[in-house]
Structures are given as structure tokens and as C-alpha cells.
Short mmCIF file of C-alpha atoms and ligand atoms in Angstrom, two decimals:
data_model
loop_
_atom_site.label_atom_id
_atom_site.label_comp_id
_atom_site.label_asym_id
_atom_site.label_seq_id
_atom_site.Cartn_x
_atom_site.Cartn_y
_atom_site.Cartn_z
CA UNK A 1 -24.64 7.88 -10.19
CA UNK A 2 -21.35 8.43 -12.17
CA UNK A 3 -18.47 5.17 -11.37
CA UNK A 4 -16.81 8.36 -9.96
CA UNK A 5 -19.66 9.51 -7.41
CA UNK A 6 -20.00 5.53 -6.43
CA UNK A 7 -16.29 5.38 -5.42
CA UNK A 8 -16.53 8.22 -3.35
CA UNK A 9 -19.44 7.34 -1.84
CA UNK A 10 -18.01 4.11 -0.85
CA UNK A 11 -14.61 5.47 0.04
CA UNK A 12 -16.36 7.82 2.66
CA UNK A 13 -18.61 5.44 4.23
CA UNK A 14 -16.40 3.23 5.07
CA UNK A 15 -13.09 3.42 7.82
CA UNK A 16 -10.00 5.17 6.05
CA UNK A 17 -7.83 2.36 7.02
CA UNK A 18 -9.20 0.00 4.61
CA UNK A 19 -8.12 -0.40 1.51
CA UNK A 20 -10.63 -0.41 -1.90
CA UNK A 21 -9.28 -2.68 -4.55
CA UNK A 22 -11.46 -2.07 -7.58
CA UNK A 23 -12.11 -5.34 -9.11
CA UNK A 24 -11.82 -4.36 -12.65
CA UNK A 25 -12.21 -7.37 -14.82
CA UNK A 26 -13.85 -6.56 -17.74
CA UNK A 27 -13.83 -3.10 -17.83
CA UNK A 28 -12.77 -0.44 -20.18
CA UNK A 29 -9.87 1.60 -20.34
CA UNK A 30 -12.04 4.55 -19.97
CA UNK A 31 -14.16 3.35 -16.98
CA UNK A 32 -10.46 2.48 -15.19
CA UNK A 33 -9.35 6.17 -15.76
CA UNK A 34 -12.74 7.46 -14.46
CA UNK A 35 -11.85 5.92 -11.06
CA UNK A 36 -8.46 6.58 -11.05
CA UNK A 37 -8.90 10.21 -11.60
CA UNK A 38 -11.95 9.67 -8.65
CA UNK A 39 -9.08 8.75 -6.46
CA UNK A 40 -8.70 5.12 -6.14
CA UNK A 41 -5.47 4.00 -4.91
CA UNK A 42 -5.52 -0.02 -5.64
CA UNK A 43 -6.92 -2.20 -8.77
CA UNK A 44 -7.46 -5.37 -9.23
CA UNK A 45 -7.40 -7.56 -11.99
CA UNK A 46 -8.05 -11.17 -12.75
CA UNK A 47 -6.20 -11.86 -16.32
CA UNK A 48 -2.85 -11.62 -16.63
CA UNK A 49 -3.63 -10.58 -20.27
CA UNK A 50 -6.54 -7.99 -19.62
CA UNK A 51 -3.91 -6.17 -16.90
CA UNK A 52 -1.45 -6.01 -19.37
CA UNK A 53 -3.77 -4.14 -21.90
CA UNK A 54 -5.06 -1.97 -19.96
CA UNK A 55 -1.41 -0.68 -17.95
CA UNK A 56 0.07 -0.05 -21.10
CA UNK A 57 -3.04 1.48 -22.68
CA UNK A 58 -2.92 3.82 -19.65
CA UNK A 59 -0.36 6.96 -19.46
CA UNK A 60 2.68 5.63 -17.36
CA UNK A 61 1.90 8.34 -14.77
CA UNK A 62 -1.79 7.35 -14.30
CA UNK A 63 -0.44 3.83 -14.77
CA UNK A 64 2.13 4.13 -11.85
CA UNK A 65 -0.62 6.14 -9.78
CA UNK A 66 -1.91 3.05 -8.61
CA UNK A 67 -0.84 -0.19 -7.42
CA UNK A 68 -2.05 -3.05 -9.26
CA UNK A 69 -3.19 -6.64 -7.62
CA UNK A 70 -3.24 -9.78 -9.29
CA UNK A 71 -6.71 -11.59 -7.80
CA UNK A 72 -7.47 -14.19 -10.58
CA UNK A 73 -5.93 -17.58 -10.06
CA UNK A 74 -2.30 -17.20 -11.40
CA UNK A 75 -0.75 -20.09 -13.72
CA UNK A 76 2.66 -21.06 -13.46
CA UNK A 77 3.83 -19.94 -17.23
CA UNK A 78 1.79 -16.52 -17.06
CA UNK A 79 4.55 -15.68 -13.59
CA UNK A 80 6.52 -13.29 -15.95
CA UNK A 81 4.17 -11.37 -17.21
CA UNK A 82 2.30 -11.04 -14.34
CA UNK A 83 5.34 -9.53 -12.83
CA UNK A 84 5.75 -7.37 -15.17
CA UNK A 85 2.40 -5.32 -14.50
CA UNK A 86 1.41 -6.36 -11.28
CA UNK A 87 2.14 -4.93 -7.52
CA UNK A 88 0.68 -7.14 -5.86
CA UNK A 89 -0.03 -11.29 -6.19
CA UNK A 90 -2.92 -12.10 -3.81
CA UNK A 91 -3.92 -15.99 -5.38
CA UNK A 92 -1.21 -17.80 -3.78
CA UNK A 93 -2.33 -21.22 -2.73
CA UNK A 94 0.20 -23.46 -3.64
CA UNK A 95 3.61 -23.78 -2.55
CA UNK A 96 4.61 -24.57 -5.54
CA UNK A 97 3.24 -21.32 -7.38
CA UNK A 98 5.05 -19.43 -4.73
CA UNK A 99 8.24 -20.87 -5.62
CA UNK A 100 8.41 -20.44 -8.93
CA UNK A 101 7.65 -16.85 -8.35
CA UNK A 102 10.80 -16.72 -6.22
CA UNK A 103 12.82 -18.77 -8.61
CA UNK A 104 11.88 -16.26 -11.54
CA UNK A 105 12.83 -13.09 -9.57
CA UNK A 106 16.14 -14.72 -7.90
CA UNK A 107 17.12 -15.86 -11.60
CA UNK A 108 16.35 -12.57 -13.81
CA UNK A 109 14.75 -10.50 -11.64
CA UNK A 110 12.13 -8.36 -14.18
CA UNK A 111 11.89 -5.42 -15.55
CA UNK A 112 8.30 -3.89 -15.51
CA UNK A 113 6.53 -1.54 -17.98
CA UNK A 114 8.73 0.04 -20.44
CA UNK A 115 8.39 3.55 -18.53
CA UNK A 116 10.16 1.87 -15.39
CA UNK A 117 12.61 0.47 -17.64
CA UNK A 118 15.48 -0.65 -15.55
CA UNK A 119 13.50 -1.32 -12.61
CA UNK A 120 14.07 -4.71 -11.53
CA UNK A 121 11.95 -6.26 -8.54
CA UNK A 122 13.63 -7.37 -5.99
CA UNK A 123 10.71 -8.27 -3.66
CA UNK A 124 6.98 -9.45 -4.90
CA UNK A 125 4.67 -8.98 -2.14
CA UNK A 126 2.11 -11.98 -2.12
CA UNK A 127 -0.80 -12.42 -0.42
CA UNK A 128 -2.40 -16.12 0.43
CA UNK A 129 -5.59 -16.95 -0.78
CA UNK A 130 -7.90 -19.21 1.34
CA UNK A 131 -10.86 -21.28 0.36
CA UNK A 132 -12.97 -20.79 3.41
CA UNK A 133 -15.87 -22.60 2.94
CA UNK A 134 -13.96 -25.58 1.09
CA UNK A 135 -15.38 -25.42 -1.78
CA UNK A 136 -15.22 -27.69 -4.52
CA UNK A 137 -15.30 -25.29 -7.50
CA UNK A 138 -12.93 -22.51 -5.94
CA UNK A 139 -9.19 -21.97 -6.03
CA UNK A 140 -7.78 -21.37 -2.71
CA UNK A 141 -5.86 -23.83 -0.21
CA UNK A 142 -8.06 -25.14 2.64
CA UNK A 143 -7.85 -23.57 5.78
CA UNK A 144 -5.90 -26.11 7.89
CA UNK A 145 -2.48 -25.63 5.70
CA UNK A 146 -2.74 -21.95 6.12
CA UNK A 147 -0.26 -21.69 8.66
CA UNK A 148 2.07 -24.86 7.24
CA UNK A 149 1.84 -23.03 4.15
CA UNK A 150 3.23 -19.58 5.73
CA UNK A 151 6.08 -21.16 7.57
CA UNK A 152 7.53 -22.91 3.79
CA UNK A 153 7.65 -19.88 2.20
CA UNK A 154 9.32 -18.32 4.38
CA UNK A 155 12.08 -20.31 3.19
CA UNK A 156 11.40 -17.91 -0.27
CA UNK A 157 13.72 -14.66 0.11
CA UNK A 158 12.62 -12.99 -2.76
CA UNK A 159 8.85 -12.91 -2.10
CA UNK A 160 6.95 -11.82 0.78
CA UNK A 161 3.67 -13.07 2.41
CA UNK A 162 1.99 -9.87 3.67
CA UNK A 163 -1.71 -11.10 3.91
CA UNK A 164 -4.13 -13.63 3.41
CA UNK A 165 -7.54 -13.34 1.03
CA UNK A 166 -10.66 -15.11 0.85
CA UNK A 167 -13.98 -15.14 -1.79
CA UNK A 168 -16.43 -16.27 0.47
CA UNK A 169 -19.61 -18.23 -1.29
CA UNK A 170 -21.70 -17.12 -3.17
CA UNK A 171 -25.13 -15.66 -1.42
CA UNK A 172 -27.59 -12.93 -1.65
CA UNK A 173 -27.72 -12.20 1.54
CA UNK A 174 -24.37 -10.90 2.98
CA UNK A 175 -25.47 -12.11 6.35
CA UNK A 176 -24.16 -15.55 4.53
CA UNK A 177 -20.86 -14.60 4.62
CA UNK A 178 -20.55 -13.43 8.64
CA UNK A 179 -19.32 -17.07 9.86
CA UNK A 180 -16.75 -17.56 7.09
CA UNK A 181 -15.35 -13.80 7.89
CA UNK A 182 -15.06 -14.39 11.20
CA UNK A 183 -13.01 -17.96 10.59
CA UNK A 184 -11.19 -15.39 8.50
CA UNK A 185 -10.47 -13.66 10.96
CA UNK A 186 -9.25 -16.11 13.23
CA UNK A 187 -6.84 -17.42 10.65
CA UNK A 188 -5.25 -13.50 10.38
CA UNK A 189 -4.57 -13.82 14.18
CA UNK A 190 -2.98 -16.59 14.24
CA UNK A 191 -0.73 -15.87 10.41
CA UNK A 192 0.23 -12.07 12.17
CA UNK A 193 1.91 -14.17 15.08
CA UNK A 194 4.15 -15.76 13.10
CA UNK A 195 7.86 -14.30 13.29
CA UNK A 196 9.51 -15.62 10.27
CA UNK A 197 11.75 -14.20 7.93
CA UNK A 198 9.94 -12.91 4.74
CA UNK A 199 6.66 -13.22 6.13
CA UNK A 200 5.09 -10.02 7.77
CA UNK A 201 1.27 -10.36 7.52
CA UNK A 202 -1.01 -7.72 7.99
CA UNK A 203 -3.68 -7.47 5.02
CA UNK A 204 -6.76 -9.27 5.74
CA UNK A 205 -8.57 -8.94 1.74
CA UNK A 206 -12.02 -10.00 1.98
CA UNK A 207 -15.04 -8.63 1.35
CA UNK A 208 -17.09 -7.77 -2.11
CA UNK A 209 -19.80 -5.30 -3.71
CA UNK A 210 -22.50 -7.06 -1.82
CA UNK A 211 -20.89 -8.22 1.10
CA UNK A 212 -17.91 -5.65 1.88
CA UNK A 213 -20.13 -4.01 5.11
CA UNK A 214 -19.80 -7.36 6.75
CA UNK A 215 -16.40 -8.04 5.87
CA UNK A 216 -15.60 -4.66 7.90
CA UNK A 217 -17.68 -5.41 10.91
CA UNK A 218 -15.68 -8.47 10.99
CA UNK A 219 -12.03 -7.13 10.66
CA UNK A 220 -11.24 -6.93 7.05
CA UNK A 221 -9.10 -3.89 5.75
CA UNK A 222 -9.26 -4.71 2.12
CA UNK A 223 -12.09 -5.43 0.39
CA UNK A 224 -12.44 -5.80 -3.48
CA UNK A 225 -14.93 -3.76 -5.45
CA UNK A 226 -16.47 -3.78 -9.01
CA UNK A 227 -20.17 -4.23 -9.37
CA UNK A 228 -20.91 -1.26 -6.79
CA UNK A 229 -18.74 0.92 -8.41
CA UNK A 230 -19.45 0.41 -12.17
CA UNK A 231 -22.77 -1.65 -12.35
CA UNK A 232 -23.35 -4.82 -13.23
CA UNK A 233 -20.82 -6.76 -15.71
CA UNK A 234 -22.29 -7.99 -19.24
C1 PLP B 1 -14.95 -9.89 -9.45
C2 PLP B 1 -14.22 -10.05 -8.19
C3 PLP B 1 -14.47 -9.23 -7.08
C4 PLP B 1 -15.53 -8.16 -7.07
O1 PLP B 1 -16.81 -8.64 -7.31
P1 PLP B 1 -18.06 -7.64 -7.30
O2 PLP B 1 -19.17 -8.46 -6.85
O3 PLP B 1 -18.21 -7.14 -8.70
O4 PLP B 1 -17.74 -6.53 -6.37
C5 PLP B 1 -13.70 -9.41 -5.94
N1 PLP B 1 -12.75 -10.36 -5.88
C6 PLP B 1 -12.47 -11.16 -6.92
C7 PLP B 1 -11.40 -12.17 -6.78
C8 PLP B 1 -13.20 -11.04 -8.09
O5 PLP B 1 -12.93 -11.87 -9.12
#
């Protein structure tokens, strides 16, 4: 099947209120447009560098068709270039990331791609990424600062914490994944209590090519997509 018919496929089979965020690391230009013009809404990206390339490779209207989400770990010196092409940070896990976020956009604000020159953000929207399983090898801040986490930046008024995400461990077998989805899960409970300023959570992002069914089942409404959609990376 075309990456077109494999988006749609996907995109029908699966509840309308969850989002698909094509995970598009590594991809071309041309496979990005293919599933643009197929009608997905969110991509993702994992290099500051590689988004840049490919949003200003892109027409500005095709471009600004979609919103773009940073899900690669973000590093403190690539913040203003990230904001200038991205939507969306999901990677935060580390108060001190977040704050230099907000520091950047309180002190300049920035000005995105050249076709929005003049538009300055005023708000990032960031998302707060958890290592479930406590991994060793993963980025992520361990589940039991979640909430401590939250409550700081809320002390941030130019960003916003609208979710949290999770890459659960590697496995096979999706099955794998159930009890870490459903800690998940727990977690987003507890975060969409909170009433704090700048925080407003309601973006649960978990869930991959081989695993995304699950992730549903167990209450995620994002889930992040490349392999099933444009076959296996080199
Ligand atoms: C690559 C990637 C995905 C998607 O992985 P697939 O198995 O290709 O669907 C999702 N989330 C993140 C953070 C990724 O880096």
C-alpha cells in the first residue's frame, strides 16, 4: 500500500478523537508531502535540524497545514530554533529545559518561518515526557516528579503544560506495553486535576506503529506514527 492508503487506513480504524502524529524522522520531503496531502493533521520530528529542512523545503501553505511536534530530546542551545519551526515541544523533562524555553520567549519572543514573518509566539505549548518504565538508557523524568514537576512550571507564564508523553520499552509484543499505559494513565488523572495557572493538561501522547491499538484501549489520544505508515526506516 501507498504511505497515503496506510494513513487512511489507520486514521479510520481508529476513534476520531485521537490525534496521529506522524513520526517522521528520516524521511523525505516527498514522503512528508504524500501524507500531508493524505490528510494528516500533526508531524513529528526528532532533530531540530531535520525539522528545519524539511518546513522550509515545504511550500509555506503545506508547511502551515500542519502543526509540527518536537519529540526528540531537546538541548538547551537548539531552544531557538526549535521555536522557530516547531508547534509543539513534547520532551520536557527537566525543569530546567522548561525554563529556558520561557526565558527565551519572555526575552525576544521569536519569529517563526520567514512566511509568518512578524509572528512572534507568545505561548509554547509543552508537553511532559515521562520515562515509565525507568529506564536507564531513555530521556524522560521518572514518574514520581511528574506532578512536582507540573506544579514548578506553572510558575513559567510564557509556556504551557498541556500533556504528558511516554515511549514505553521496547517489545515485540504490544501486550508488553499494557501495564506501563495504564500507569500512564493514572499519571494523566492525577496531572488533569491540577488547577494551576499555565498548566491545562489534556493530551495523553503514547502509543507507536506496533503498539498504538493498546495505547487506545488504555486511554491515549495521541499516538505517534512512522513505521506503519511509511515502512521500515534504513
Ligand atoms: C520514531 C518515533 C516514534 C514512531 O516509531 P514507529 O515505531 O516508527 O512508529 C514515536 N515516538 C518517538 C519519540 C519516536 O522517536
Amino acid at each position: 500500500m501507498s504511505i497515503a492508503e496506510d494513513y487512511v487506513k489507520i486514521r479510520n480504524e481508529i476513534p476520531e478523537n485521537v490525534v496521529i502524529v506522524i513520526a517522521a524522522k528520516t524521511r523525505t520531503m516527498k514522503e512528508i508531502e504524500e501524507v500531508i496531502d493524505a490528510g494528516a493533521t500533526d508531524i513529528g520530528e526528532n532533530y531540530v535540524q531535520e525539522a528545519e529542512k524539511i518546513y522550509k523545503g515545504l511550500s509555506p501553505e503545506k508547511a502551515k497545514q500542519v502543526k509540527w511536534h518536537m519529540i526528540g530530546p531537546l538541548q538547551k542551545n537548539k531552544i531557538n530554533k526549535a521555536l522557530g519551526t516547531f508547534d509543539v515541544i513534547q520532551t520536557i523533562d527537566s525543569f530546567e529545559i522548561a525554563r529556558a524555553i520561557d526565558k527565551r520567549v519572555s526575552t525576544h519572543g521569536v519569529v517563526l518561518h520567514p512566511a509568518e514573518a512578524g509572528r512572534v509566539w507568545e505561548i509554547v505549548p509543552v508537553y511532559i515526557e515521562v520515562n515509565i518504565a525507568g529506564e536507564k538508557t531513555k530521556s524522560g523524568i521518572a514518574q514520581e516528579r511528574v506532578l512536582e514537576l507540573i506544579e514548578l512550571m506553572s510558575g513559567l507564564e510564557n509556556i504551557k503544560v498541556e500533556g504528558l508523553m511516554t515511549m514505553e520499552p521496547y517489545s515485540e509484543n504490544p501486550e508488553d506495553a499494557r501495564p506501563y499505559f495504564k500507569k500512564m494513565k493514572e499519571l494523566f488523572e492525577k496531572a488533569k486535576e491540577i488547577k494551576m495557572p499555565n498548566v491545562d493538561i489534556k493530551i495523553l501522547s503514547m502509543g507507536m506503529s506496533n503498539s498504538y491499538k493498546v495505547a487506545i484501549e488504555e486511554g491515549s489520544n495521541m499516538v505517534r506514527i512512522g513505521t506503519a505508515i511509511f515502512g521500515p526506516r534504513n
